[in-house]
Amino acid sequence: MPYIGVLFLIGGVVLLAVAAGLALRQRPLGAWLIGAVTSIGMIAGFLLSRTVGLPGYREAGWEPPYGILCLIAEVVFVLAFLAWLKADGAGDVTGISRYRQSGERPDAYPVQKPLRREAHGDLQESDPHRTP
């Protein structure tokens, strides 16, 4: 069925974009979410195609190794996403950040004084009470 090939192509392109997003972004939650949803969809499609079948298509067997290897990779991605959520604290449904849970106060961190260039070109800490 042509739609099976199109779905494989879309899934592959999306997961390549997810890989780039995970590698390049400082806040990769969106990439993780898209990757997890895509992986879960591919897992569901794989299992459905070999059990009850998809519209107009049913795979005859489990054909190791490629299908099973892809299934394992997708499950590992979803598990890695869940581990990342737990470690990052992004999965907190209460909306309380891990800083607030730990009792730390972000406003209690020391503030670094801005640097200013002295007349001779050296950078030194600014003194807010001293006039330039």
MMTF fields as JSON, N, C-alpha, C and O atoms, coordinates in Angstrom:
{
  "mmtfVersion": "1.0.0",
  "mmtfProducer": "UNKNOWN",
  "numBonds": 527,
  "numAtoms": 528,
  "numGroups": 132,
  "numChains": 1,
  "numModels": 1,
  "chainsPerModel": [1],
  "groupsPerChain": [132],
  "chainIdList": ["A"],
  "bondAtomList": [4, 2, 8, 6, 12, 10, 16, 14, 20, 18, 24, 22, 28, 26, 32, 30, 36, 34, 40, 38, 44, 42, 48, 46, 52, 50, 56, 54, 60, 58, 64, 62, 68, 66, 72, 70, 76, 74, 80, 78, 84, 82, 88, 86, 92, 90, 96, 94, 100, 98, 104, 102, 108, 106, 112, 110, 116, 114, 120, 118, 124, 122, 128, 126, 132, 130, 136, 134, 140, 138, 144, 142, 148, 146, 152, 150, 156, 154, 160, 158, 164, 162, 168, 166, 172, 170, 176, 174, 180, 178, 184, 182, 188, 186, 192, 190, 196, 194, 200, 198, 204, 202, 208, 206, 212, 210, 216, 214, 220, 218, 224, 222, 228, 226, 232, 230, 236, 234, 240, 238, 244, 242, 248, 246, 252, 250, 256, 254, 260, 258, 264, 262, 268, 266, 272, 270, 276, 274, 280, 278, 284, 282, 288, 286, 292, 290, 296, 294, 300, 298, 304, 302, 308, 306, 312, 310, 316, 314, 320, 318, 324, 322, 328, 326, 332, 330, 336, 334, 340, 338, 344, 342, 348, 346, 352, 350, 356, 354, 360, 358, 364, 362, 368, 366, 372, 370, 376, 374, 380, 378, 384, 382, 388, 386, 392, 390, 396, 394, 400, 398, 404, 402, 408, 406, 412, 410, 416, 414, 420, 418, 424, 422, 428, 426, 432, 430, 436, 434, 440, 438, 444, 442, 448, 446, 452, 450, 456, 454, 460, 458, 464, 462, 468, 466, 472, 470, 476, 474, 480, 478, 484, 482, 488, 486, 492, 490, 496, 494, 500, 498, 504, 502, 508, 506, 512, 510, 516, 514, 520, 518, 524, 522],
  "bondOrderList": [1, 1, 1, 1, 1, 1, 1, 1, 1, 1, 1, 1, 1, 1, 1, 1, 1, 1, 1, 1, 1, 1, 1, 1, 1, 1, 1, 1, 1, 1, 1, 1, 1, 1, 1, 1, 1, 1, 1, 1, 1, 1, 1, 1, 1, 1, 1, 1, 1, 1, 1, 1, 1, 1, 1, 1, 1, 1, 1, 1, 1, 1, 1, 1, 1, 1, 1, 1, 1, 1, 1, 1, 1, 1, 1, 1, 1, 1, 1, 1, 1, 1, 1, 1, 1, 1, 1, 1, 1, 1, 1, 1, 1, 1, 1, 1, 1, 1, 1, 1, 1, 1, 1, 1, 1, 1, 1, 1, 1, 1, 1, 1, 1, 1, 1, 1, 1, 1, 1, 1, 1, 1, 1, 1, 1, 1, 1, 1, 1, 1, 1],
  "groupList": [{"groupName": "MET", "atomNameList": ["N", "CA", "C", "O"], "elementList": ["N", "C", "C", "O"], "formalChargeList": [0, 0, 0, 0], "bondAtomList": [1, 0, 2, 1, 3, 2], "bondOrderList": [1, 1, 2], "singleLetterCode": "M", "chemCompType": "L-PEPTIDE LINKING"}, {"groupName": "PRO", "atomNameList": ["N", "CA", "C", "O"], "elementList": ["N", "C", "C", "O"], "formalChargeList": [0, 0, 0, 0], "bondAtomList": [1, 0, 2, 1, 3, 2], "bondOrderList": [1, 1, 2], "singleLetterCode": "P", "chemCompType": "L-PEPTIDE LINKING"}, {"groupName": "TYR", "atomNameList": ["N", "CA", "C", "O"], "elementList": ["N", "C", "C", "O"], "formalChargeList": [0, 0, 0, 0], "bondAtomList": [1, 0, 2, 1, 3, 2], "bondOrderList": [1, 1, 2], "singleLetterCode": "Y", "chemCompType": "L-PEPTIDE LINKING"}, {"groupName": "ILE", "atomNameList": ["N", "CA", "C", "O"], "elementList": ["N", "C", "C", "O"], "formalChargeList": [0, 0, 0, 0], "bondAtomList": [1, 0, 2, 1, 3, 2], "bondOrderList": [1, 1, 2], "singleLetterCode": "I", "chemCompType": "L-PEPTIDE LINKING"}, {"groupName": "GLY", "atomNameList": ["N", "CA", "C", "O"], "elementList": ["N", "C", "C", "O"], "formalChargeList": [0, 0, 0, 0], "bondAtomList": [1, 0, 2, 1, 3, 2], "bondOrderList": [1, 1, 2], "singleLetterCode": "G", "chemCompType": "PEPTIDE LINKING"}, {"groupName": "VAL", "atomNameList": ["N", "CA", "C", "O"], "elementList": ["N", "C", "C", "O"], "formalChargeList": [0, 0, 0, 0], "bondAtomList": [1, 0, 2, 1, 3, 2], "bondOrderList": [1, 1, 2], "singleLetterCode": "V", "chemCompType": "L-PEPTIDE LINKING"}, {"groupName": "LEU", "atomNameList": ["N", "CA", "C", "O"], "elementList": ["N", "C", "C", "O"], "formalChargeList": [0, 0, 0, 0], "bondAtomList": [1, 0, 2, 1, 3, 2], "bondOrderList": [1, 1, 2], "singleLetterCode": "L", "chemCompType": "L-PEPTIDE LINKING"}, {"groupName": "PHE", "atomNameList": ["N", "CA", "C", "O"], "elementList": ["N", "C", "C", "O"], "formalChargeList": [0, 0, 0, 0], "bondAtomList": [1, 0, 2, 1, 3, 2], "bondOrderList": [1, 1, 2], "singleLetterCode": "F", "chemCompType": "L-PEPTIDE LINKING"}, {"groupName": "ALA", "atomNameList": ["N", "CA", "C", "O"], "elementList": ["N", "C", "C", "O"], "formalChargeList": [0, 0, 0, 0], "bondAtomList": [1, 0, 2, 1, 3, 2], "bondOrderList": [1, 1, 2], "singleLetterCode": "A", "chemCompType": "L-PEPTIDE LINKING"}, {"groupName": "ARG", "atomNameList": ["N", "CA", "C", "O"], "elementList": ["N", "C", "C", "O"], "formalChargeList": [0, 0, 0, 0], "bondAtomList": [1, 0, 2, 1, 3, 2], "bondOrderList": [1, 1, 2], "singleLetterCode": "R", "chemCompType": "L-PEPTIDE LINKING"}, {"groupName": "GLN", "atomNameList": ["N", "CA", "C", "O"], "elementList": ["N", "C", "C", "O"], "formalChargeList": [0, 0, 0, 0], "bondAtomList": [1, 0, 2, 1, 3, 2], "bondOrderList": [1, 1, 2], "singleLetterCode": "Q", "chemCompType": "L-PEPTIDE LINKING"}, {"groupName": "TRP", "atomNameList": ["N", "CA", "C", "O"], "elementList": ["N", "C", "C", "O"], "formalChargeList": [0, 0, 0, 0], "bondAtomList": [1, 0, 2, 1, 3, 2], "bondOrderList": [1, 1, 2], "singleLetterCode": "W", "chemCompType": "L-PEPTIDE LINKING"}, {"groupName": "THR", "atomNameList": ["N", "CA", "C", "O"], "elementList": ["N", "C", "C", "O"], "formalChargeList": [0, 0, 0, 0], "bondAtomList": [1, 0, 2, 1, 3, 2], "bondOrderList": [1, 1, 2], "singleLetterCode": "T", "chemCompType": "L-PEPTIDE LINKING"}, {"groupName": "SER", "atomNameList": ["N", "CA", "C", "O"], "elementList": ["N", "C", "C", "O"], "formalChargeList": [0, 0, 0, 0], "bondAtomList": [1, 0, 2, 1, 3, 2], "bondOrderList": [1, 1, 2], "singleLetterCode": "S", "chemCompType": "L-PEPTIDE LINKING"}, {"groupName": "GLU", "atomNameList": ["N", "CA", "C", "O"], "elementList": ["N", "C", "C", "O"], "formalChargeList": [0, 0, 0, 0], "bondAtomList": [1, 0, 2, 1, 3, 2], "bondOrderList": [1, 1, 2], "singleLetterCode": "E", "chemCompType": "L-PEPTIDE LINKING"}, {"groupName": "CYS", "atomNameList": ["N", "CA", "C", "O"], "elementList": ["N", "C", "C", "O"], "formalChargeList": [0, 0, 0, 0], "bondAtomList": [1, 0, 2, 1, 3, 2], "bondOrderList": [1, 1, 2], "singleLetterCode": "C", "chemCompType": "L-PEPTIDE LINKING"}, {"groupName": "LYS", "atomNameList": ["N", "CA", "C", "O"], "elementList": ["N", "C", "C", "O"], "formalChargeList": [0, 0, 0, 0], "bondAtomList": [1, 0, 2, 1, 3, 2], "bondOrderList": [1, 1, 2], "singleLetterCode": "K", "chemCompType": "L-PEPTIDE LINKING"}, {"groupName": "ASP", "atomNameList": ["N", "CA", "C", "O"], "elementList": ["N", "C", "C", "O"], "formalChargeList": [0, 0, 0, 0], "bondAtomList": [1, 0, 2, 1, 3, 2], "bondOrderList": [1, 1, 2], "singleLetterCode": "D", "chemCompType": "L-PEPTIDE LINKING"}, {"groupName": "HIS", "atomNameList": ["N", "CA", "C", "O"], "elementList": ["N", "C", "C", "O"], "formalChargeList": [0, 0, 0, 0], "bondAtomList": [1, 0, 2, 1, 3, 2], "bondOrderList": [1, 1, 2], "singleLetterCode": "H", "chemCompType": "L-PEPTIDE LINKING"}],
  "groupTypeList": [0, 1, 2, 3, 4, 5, 6, 7, 6, 3, 4, 4, 5, 5, 6, 6, 8, 5, 8, 8, 4, 6, 8, 6, 9, 10, 9, 1, 6, 4, 8, 11, 6, 3, 4, 8, 5, 12, 13, 3, 4, 0, 3, 8, 4, 7, 6, 6, 13, 9, 12, 5, 4, 6, 1, 4, 2, 9, 14, 8, 4, 11, 14, 1, 1, 2, 4, 3, 6, 15, 6, 3, 8, 14, 5, 5, 7, 5, 6, 8, 7, 6, 8, 11, 6, 16, 8, 17, 4, 8, 4, 17, 5, 12, 4, 3, 13, 9, 2, 9, 10, 13, 4, 14, 9, 1, 17, 8, 2, 1, 5, 10, 16, 1, 6, 9, 9, 14, 8, 18, 4, 17, 6, 10, 14, 13, 17, 1, 18, 9, 12, 1],
  "groupIdList": [1, 2, 3, 4, 5, 6, 7, 8, 9, 10, 11, 12, 13, 14, 15, 16, 17, 18, 19, 20, 21, 22, 23, 24, 25, 26, 27, 28, 29, 30, 31, 32, 33, 34, 35, 36, 37, 38, 39, 40, 41, 42, 43, 44, 45, 46, 47, 48, 49, 50, 51, 52, 53, 54, 55, 56, 57, 58, 59, 60, 61, 62, 63, 64, 65, 66, 67, 68, 69, 70, 71, 72, 73, 74, 75, 76, 77, 78, 79, 80, 81, 82, 83, 84, 85, 86, 87, 88, 89, 90, 91, 92, 93, 94, 95, 96, 97, 98, 99, 100, 101, 102, 103, 104, 105, 106, 107, 108, 109, 110, 111, 112, 113, 114, 115, 116, 117, 118, 119, 120, 121, 122, 123, 124, 125, 126, 127, 128, 129, 130, 131, 132],
  "secStructList": [7, 2, 2, 2, 2, 2, 2, 2, 2, 2, 2, 2, 2, 2, 2, 2, 2, 2, 2, 2, 2, 2, 2, 2, 7, 1, 1, 6, 2, 2, 2, 2, 2, 2, 2, 2, 2, 2, 2, 2, 2, 2, 2, 2, 2, 2, 2, 2, 2, 2, 6, 6, 7, 5, 6, 6, 5, 7, 7, 1, 1, 7, 7, 6, 6, 2, 2, 2, 2, 2, 2, 2, 2, 2, 2, 2, 2, 2, 2, 2, 2, 2, 2, 2, 2, 2, 2, 2, 6, 6, 6, 7, 6, 6, 7, 7, 7, 2, 2, 2, 2, 2, 6, 7, 7, 4, 4, 4, 1, 7, 7, 7, 7, 7, 3, 3, 3, 7, 6, 6, 1, 7, 3, 3, 3, 7, 7, 6, 6, 1, 7, 7],
  "xCoordList": [0.838, 0.0, 0.887, 1.827, 0.588, 1.417, 1.452, 2.477, 0.375, 0.376, 1.369, 1.854, 1.678, 2.671, 4.04, 4.741, 4.413, 5.687, 5.741, 6.77, 4.637, 4.577, 4.738, 5.442, 4.091, 4.22, 5.653, 6.156, 6.32, 7.721, 8.58, 9.447, 8.345, 9.113, 8.897, 9.86, 7.669, 7.363, 7.997, 8.602, 7.859, 8.457, 9.964, 10.534, 10.619, 12.071, 12.51, 13.471, 11.812, 12.155, 11.92, 12.743, 10.802, 10.504, 11.571, 12.026, 11.972, 12.97, 14.357, 15.137, 14.673, 15.928, 15.878, 16.862, 14.737, 14.575, 14.642, 15.204, 14.074, 14.137, 15.588, 16.01, 16.351, 17.765, 18.514, 19.316, 18.253, 18.894, 18.451, 19.267, 17.176, 16.668, 17.271, 17.562, 17.46, 18.066, 19.536, 20.055, 20.2, 21.625, 21.881, 22.902, 20.966, 21.252, 20.52, 20.929, 19.48, 18.671, 19.083, 19.46, 19.006, 19.293, 18.101, 18.268, 16.908, 15.685, 14.969, 14.114, 15.315, 14.839, 13.498, 13.203, 12.681, 11.417, 10.558, 9.994, 10.443, 9.635, 10.142, 9.353, 11.458, 12.036, 11.769, 11.42, 11.93, 11.635, 10.178, 9.887, 9.265, 7.833, 7.485, 6.798, 7.957, 7.671, 8.279, 7.646, 9.489, 10.141, 9.401, 9.254, 8.934, 8.211, 6.873, 6.508, 6.146, 4.859, 5.073, 4.323, 6.093, 6.39, 6.785, 6.323, 7.629, 8.055, 6.879, 6.76, 6.016, 4.843, 3.932, 3.375, 3.783, 2.991, 3.593, 2.871, 4.912, 5.577, 5.479, 5.319, 5.575, 5.397, 3.992, 3.808, 3.0, 1.6, 1.38, 0.738, 1.91, 1.763, 2.405, 1.835, 3.593, 4.284, 3.447, 3.227, 2.99, 2.219, 0.875, 0.471, 0.185, -1.097, -0.934, -1.753, 0.111, 0.304, 0.579, 0.378, 1.027, 1.343, 0.305, 0.406, -0.671, -1.727, -3.068, -3.441, -3.782, -5.107, -5.029, -5.997, -3.901, -3.726, -4.109, -4.826, -3.61, -3.925, -4.871, -5.009, -5.523, -6.451, -5.778, -4.877, -6.223, -5.708, -4.338, -3.735, -3.822, -2.467, -2.348, -2.776, -1.75, -1.427, -0.137, -0.021, 0.823, 2.118, 1.966, 1.302, 2.586, 2.41, 3.164, 2.658, 4.326, 5.104, 5.885, 5.723, 6.737, 7.514, 8.878, 9.554, 9.299, 10.496, 11.681, 11.988, 12.336, 13.543, 14.603, 14.517, 15.555, 15.865, 15.379, 15.281, 15.065, 14.88, 13.685, 13.811, 12.544, 11.358, 11.531, 11.181, 12.072, 12.281, 13.341, 13.19, 14.408, 15.448, 14.882, 15.208, 14.041, 13.411, 12.485, 12.448, 11.74, 10.844, 11.642, 11.239, 12.762, 13.613, 14.136, 14.132, 14.589, 15.103, 14.017, 14.291, 12.803, 11.708, 11.339, 11.06, 11.334, 11.039, 12.15, 11.871, 13.397, 14.517, 14.394, 14.679, 13.971, 13.8, 12.737, 12.939, 11.607, 10.524, 10.999, 10.702, 11.73, 12.255, 13.276, 13.306, 14.106, 15.079, 14.351, 14.77, 13.261, 12.463, 11.892, 11.945, 11.353, 10.792, 11.874, 11.639, 13.053, 14.17, 14.605, 14.91, 14.633, 14.995, 13.973, 14.34, 12.697, 11.654, 11.853, 11.76, 12.126, 12.306, 13.557, 13.524, 14.646, 15.894, 15.821, 16.385, 15.135, 15.059, 14.012, 14.082, 13.059, 11.981, 10.901, 9.967, 11.009, 10.035, 8.703, 7.683, 8.71, 7.482, 6.634, 5.646, 6.993, 6.25, 4.903, 4.842, 3.839, 2.514, 1.966, 0.978, 2.576, 2.071, 2.522, 1.978, 3.531, 4.04, 5.076, 5.545, 5.442, 6.447, 7.803, 8.023, 8.693, 10.004, 10.779, 10.444, 11.821, 12.625, 13.342, 13.7, 13.564, 14.167, 13.228, 13.655, 11.973, 11.017, 10.798, 10.607, 10.823, 10.66, 11.809, 11.613, 13.02, 14.193, 14.334, 15.157, 13.549, 13.633, 14.631, 14.753, 15.37, 16.318, 15.561, 14.486, 16.147, 15.53, 16.433, 17.566, 15.955, 16.803, 17.263, 18.344, 16.469, 16.881, 17.948, 18.48, 18.261, 19.266, 20.661, 21.64, 20.757, 22.067, 22.859, 22.281, 24.165, 24.96, 24.903, 24.945, 24.807, 24.755, 26.157, 26.811, 26.605, 27.93, 27.861, 26.977, 28.795, 28.833, 29.254, 30.095, 28.678, 29.088, 30.52, 31.001, 31.182, 32.552, 32.528, 31.64, 33.517, 33.629, 35.086, 35.997, 35.279, 36.62, 37.217, 36.663, 38.345, 39.06, 39.756, 39.817, 40.261, 40.891, 42.068, 42.329, 42.773, 43.927, 43.542, 44.42, 42.241, 41.772, 41.501, 40.993, 41.817, 41.567, 40.117, 39.503, 39.568, 38.222, 38.301, 39.088, 37.488, 37.447, 36.003, 35.118, 35.781, 34.422, 33.963, 34.716, 32.712, 32.162, 31.808, 31.35, 32.026, 31.623, 30.453, 30.632, 29.242, 28.079, 28.16, 27.453, 29.018, 29.103, 30.198, 30.306, 30.984, 32.089, 31.657, 31.043, 31.967, 31.629, 32.763, 33.93, 32.437, 33.489, 34.338, 35.261],
  "yCoordList": [-1.182, 0.0, 1.252, 1.354, 2.178, 3.387, 4.198, 4.805, 4.224, 5.051, 4.534, 5.309, 3.245, 2.7, 3.327, 3.747, 3.388, 4.005, 5.472, 5.968, 6.177, 7.605, 7.807, 8.719, 6.961, 7.066, 6.788, 7.458, 5.798, 5.539, 6.751, 7.137, 7.343, 8.506, 9.684, 10.33, 9.959, 11.052, 10.783, 11.676, 9.56, 9.202, 9.374, 9.872, 8.963, 9.11, 10.559, 10.926, 11.39, 12.81, 13.485, 14.28, 13.167, 13.758, 13.368, 14.21, 12.101, 11.665, 12.242, 12.448, 12.504, 13.212, 14.636, 15.133, 15.285, 16.633, 16.601, 17.505, 15.571, 15.412, 15.258, 15.882, 14.43, 14.238, 15.569, 15.88, 16.349, 17.661, 18.576, 19.3, 18.541, 19.363, 18.989, 19.862, 17.708, 17.266, 17.66, 17.967, 17.652, 17.979, 19.484, 19.903, 20.296, 21.717, 22.639, 23.789, 22.191, 23.092, 23.013, 21.953, 24.157, 24.174, 23.679, 23.114, 23.889, 23.424, 22.468, 22.888, 21.188, 20.241, 19.58, 18.532, 20.147, 19.493, 19.234, 18.147, 20.195, 20.013, 18.868, 18.069, 18.786, 17.694, 16.353, 15.383, 16.289, 15.05, 14.642, 13.475, 15.595, 15.285, 14.787, 13.777, 15.495, 15.081, 13.708, 12.865, 13.485, 12.186, 11.061, 9.968, 11.331, 10.299, 9.978, 8.808, 10.995, 10.763, 10.0, 9.073, 10.383, 9.686, 8.24, 7.333, 8.014, 6.65, 5.8, 4.638, 6.367, 5.614, 5.279, 4.183, 6.219, 5.958, 4.845, 4.006, 4.845, 3.797, 2.442, 1.412, 2.446, 1.2, 0.672, -0.514, 1.541, 1.133, 0.605, -0.43, 1.309, 0.847, -0.504, -1.356, -0.712, -1.991, -3.115, -4.155, -2.883, -3.931, -4.189, -5.342, -3.132, -3.313, -4.033, -4.884, -3.7, -4.328, -5.824, -6.558, -6.279, -7.693, -8.437, -9.651, -7.733, -8.4, -8.258, -9.147, -7.186, -7.026, -6.471, -6.572, -5.888, -5.334, -3.876, -3.356, -3.222, -1.828, -1.82, -2.845, -0.705, -0.677, -1.13, -0.466, -2.242, -2.774, -3.408, -3.707, -3.624, -4.153, -4.95, -4.514, -6.132, -6.934, -7.677, -8.384, -7.517, -8.187, -9.62, -9.879, -10.544, -11.961, -12.399, -13.236, -11.872, -12.345, -11.226, -10.05, -11.617, -10.649, -10.381, -9.444, -11.141, -10.956, -10.324, -9.156, -11.052, -10.485, -10.308, -11.017, -9.457, -8.635, -7.199, -6.517, -6.697, -5.255, -4.685, -3.661, -5.317, -4.802, -4.782, -3.809, -5.866, -5.958, -4.949, -4.331, -4.776, -3.804, -2.385, -1.606, -2.048, -0.719, -0.556, 0.503, -1.605, -1.573, -1.331, -0.533, -2.018, -1.838, -0.408, 0.2, 0.145, 1.517, 2.518, 3.476, 2.302, 3.22, 3.132, 4.152, 1.936, 1.768, 2.422, 3.075, 2.247, 2.868, 4.396, 5.059, 4.959, 6.415, 6.877, 7.855, 6.181, 6.58, 6.467, 7.342, 5.407, 5.249, 6.347, 6.855, 6.708, 7.793, 9.113, 9.915, 9.342, 10.556, 10.591, 11.627, 9.481, 9.436, 9.657, 10.335, 9.089, 9.293, 10.757, 11.322, 11.374, 12.791, 13.657, 14.599, 13.341, 14.096, 14.043, 15.058, 12.852, 12.674, 13.419, 14.083, 13.309, 13.954, 15.472, 16.185, 15.968, 17.404, 18.081, 19.287, 17.325, 17.908, 18.5, 19.123, 18.317, 18.883, 18.144, 18.662, 16.957, 16.179, 16.477, 15.785, 17.481, 17.831, 18.437, 19.554, 17.7, 18.159, 19.259, 19.9, 19.493, 20.537, 21.915, 22.929, 21.947, 23.234, 23.833, 24.946, 23.123, 23.613, 23.135, 21.937, 24.063, 23.685, 22.932, 22.974, 22.244, 21.497, 22.433, 22.017, 23.705, 24.664, 24.926, 24.978, 25.086, 25.363, 24.123, 24.232, 22.94, 21.702, 21.507, 21.015, 21.894, 21.683, 22.756, 22.622, 23.804, 24.873, 25.947, 26.939, 25.767, 26.785, 27.988, 27.86, 29.155, 30.375, 30.942, 31.328, 31.0, 31.55, 32.964, 33.345, 33.781, 35.148, 35.208, 36.282, 34.089, 34.059, 33.764, 33.795, 33.477, 33.212, 34.51, 35.573, 34.441, 35.666, 36.276, 35.575, 37.586, 38.297, 38.777, 39.431, 38.438, 38.873, 40.33, 40.733, 41.094, 42.506, 42.604, 41.83, 43.549, 43.71, 44.218, 44.919, 43.86, 44.313, 45.607, 45.828, 46.465, 47.685, 47.847, 47.366, 48.522, 48.72, 49.978, 51.072, 49.797, 50.924, 51.706, 51.25, 52.845, 53.72, 53.042, 53.311, 52.175, 51.513, 50.215, 49.49, 49.907, 48.782, 47.498, 46.551, 47.415, 46.198, 46.137, 47.162, 44.919, 44.747, 44.56, 43.75, 45.307, 45.185, 45.227, 45.688, 44.728, 44.772, 46.199, 47.069, 46.422, 47.768, 47.991, 47.082, 49.193, 49.576, 50.533, 51.64, 50.12, 50.965, 52.31, 53.244, 52.433, 53.687, 54.596, 55.75, 54.111, 54.89, 55.484, 54.803, 56.694, 57.332, 57.08, 57.063, 56.887, 56.601, 57.801, 57.712],
  "zCoordList": [0.0, 0.0, 0.0, 0.789, -0.868, -0.954, 0.341, 0.65, 1.094, 2.308, 3.344, 4.169, 3.316, 4.249, 3.953, 4.873, 2.691, 2.302, 2.644, 3.104, 2.424, 2.756, 4.266, 4.699, 5.058, 6.521, 6.973, 7.875, 6.351, 6.673, 6.336, 7.12, 5.187, 4.764, 5.718, 6.132, 6.059, 6.988, 8.352, 8.945, 8.846, 10.141, 10.14, 11.111, 9.053, 8.963, 8.948, 9.625, 8.177, 8.106, 9.46, 9.913, 10.094, 11.401, 12.42, 13.194, 12.422, 13.405, 13.12, 14.049, 11.858, 11.553, 12.099, 12.646, 11.949, 12.501, 14.032, 14.65, 14.633, 16.096, 16.542, 17.516, 15.833, 16.177, 16.107, 16.988, 15.069, 14.955, 16.099, 16.669, 16.427, 17.52, 18.858, 19.675, 19.088, 20.344, 20.408, 21.482, 19.272, 19.246, 19.341, 19.885, 18.818, 18.674, 19.634, 19.796, 20.261, 21.087, 22.543, 23.043, 23.218, 24.644, 25.447, 26.528, 24.928, 25.583, 24.636, 23.856, 24.702, 23.69, 23.989, 23.414, 24.859, 25.212, 23.981, 23.85, 23.082, 21.88, 21.022, 20.517, 20.856, 20.064, 20.733, 20.059, 22.044, 22.763, 22.582, 22.32, 22.721, 22.592, 21.196, 21.046, 20.177, 18.805, 18.526, 17.891, 18.993, 18.806, 19.509, 18.962, 20.729, 21.483, 20.82, 20.706, 20.387, 19.719, 18.417, 18.112, 17.646, 16.397, 16.67, 15.977, 17.667, 18.0, 18.465, 18.075, 19.29, 19.753, 18.566, 18.498, 17.641, 16.438, 15.586, 15.046, 15.469, 14.687, 15.384, 14.729, 16.699, 17.451, 17.231, 16.959, 17.346, 17.164, 15.748, 15.566, 14.743, 13.364, 13.137, 12.455, 13.703, 13.578, 14.193, 13.573, 15.417, 16.1, 15.413, 15.262, 14.998, 14.317, 12.984, 12.635, 12.242, 10.937, 11.047, 10.079, 12.188, 12.366, 13.199, 13.379, 13.696, 14.48, 13.756, 12.99, 13.975, 13.364, 11.954, 11.2, 11.582, 10.247, 10.177, 11.032, 9.13, 8.83, 7.636, 6.969, 7.344, 6.207, 4.899, 4.387, 4.391, 3.135, 3.23, 2.199, 4.433, 4.575, 5.87, 6.938, 5.737, 6.926, 6.645, 5.644, 7.524, 7.389, 7.877, 8.88, 7.159, 7.467, 8.725, 9.472, 8.974, 10.118, 10.777, 10.45, 11.714, 12.484, 11.869, 12.295, 10.91, 10.096, 10.804, 10.563, 11.652, 12.234, 11.148, 10.145, 11.257, 12.411, 12.286, 13.305, 11.078, 10.892, 11.635, 12.306, 11.532, 12.216, 13.727, 14.395, 14.249, 15.703, 16.154, 17.208, 15.373, 15.738, 15.767, 16.662, 14.799, 14.79, 15.985, 16.612, 16.297, 17.449, 18.734, 19.581, 18.87, 20.051, 20.113, 21.184, 18.982, 18.96, 19.356, 20.079, 18.892, 19.224, 20.7, 21.33, 21.249, 22.675, 23.507, 24.513, 23.09, 23.811, 23.775, 24.772, 22.637, 22.555, 23.543, 24.263, 23.58, 24.495, 25.946, 26.759, 26.278, 27.638, 27.964, 29.085, 26.988, 27.195, 27.428, 28.263, 26.692, 26.89, 28.303, 28.966, 28.765, 30.118, 31.171, 32.171, 30.952, 31.885, 31.878, 32.929, 30.685, 30.585, 31.314, 32.017, 31.146, 31.843, 33.355, 34.046, 33.847, 35.295, 35.778, 36.814, 35.035, 35.444, 35.327, 36.157, 34.312, 34.073, 34.942, 35.175, 35.412, 36.184, 35.305, 35.811, 33.985, 33.059, 33.12, 32.666, 33.669, 33.717, 34.933, 35.181, 35.687, 36.888, 36.496, 35.984, 36.739, 36.315, 37.212, 36.854, 38.362, 39.255, 38.808, 39.245, 37.923, 37.466, 38.397, 38.158, 39.449, 40.385, 39.891, 39.72, 39.668, 39.164, 40.234, 41.417, 39.79, 40.76, 41.721, 42.823, 41.327, 42.259, 43.429, 44.582, 43.127, 44.199, 45.049, 46.26, 44.43, 45.193, 46.163, 47.274, 45.743, 46.59, 47.663, 48.568, 47.572, 48.551, 48.195, 48.914, 47.065, 46.645, 46.107, 45.52, 46.323, 45.794, 44.714, 45.002, 43.47, 42.414, 42.694, 42.244, 43.438, 43.718, 44.819, 45.099, 45.435, 46.486, 45.936, 46.682, 44.633, 44.056, 43.989, 43.763, 44.18, 44.125, 42.729, 41.718, 42.707, 41.441, 41.123, 41.935, 39.921, 39.512, 39.082, 38.326, 39.569, 39.191, 37.729, 37.271, 36.998, 35.598, 35.51, 36.401, 34.441, 34.222, 33.431, 32.607, 33.689, 32.897, 32.491, 33.166, 31.396, 30.858, 31.488, 31.38, 32.139, 32.727, 31.616, 30.474, 31.943, 30.957, 30.26, 29.088, 30.96, 30.36, 29.652, 29.183, 29.566, 28.757, 29.506, 28.906, 30.798, 31.556, 31.996, 32.292, 32.038, 32.565, 34.069, 34.56, 34.797, 36.24, 36.693, 35.973, 37.922, 38.457, 38.624, 39.061, 38.267, 38.436, 39.896, 40.589, 40.339, 41.667, 41.499, 40.992, 41.921, 41.678, 42.391, 42.012, 43.43, 44.184, 43.629, 44.044, 42.729, 42.165, 40.822, 40.001, 40.622, 39.336, 38.352, 38.745, 37.088, 36.103, 35.794, 34.984]
}
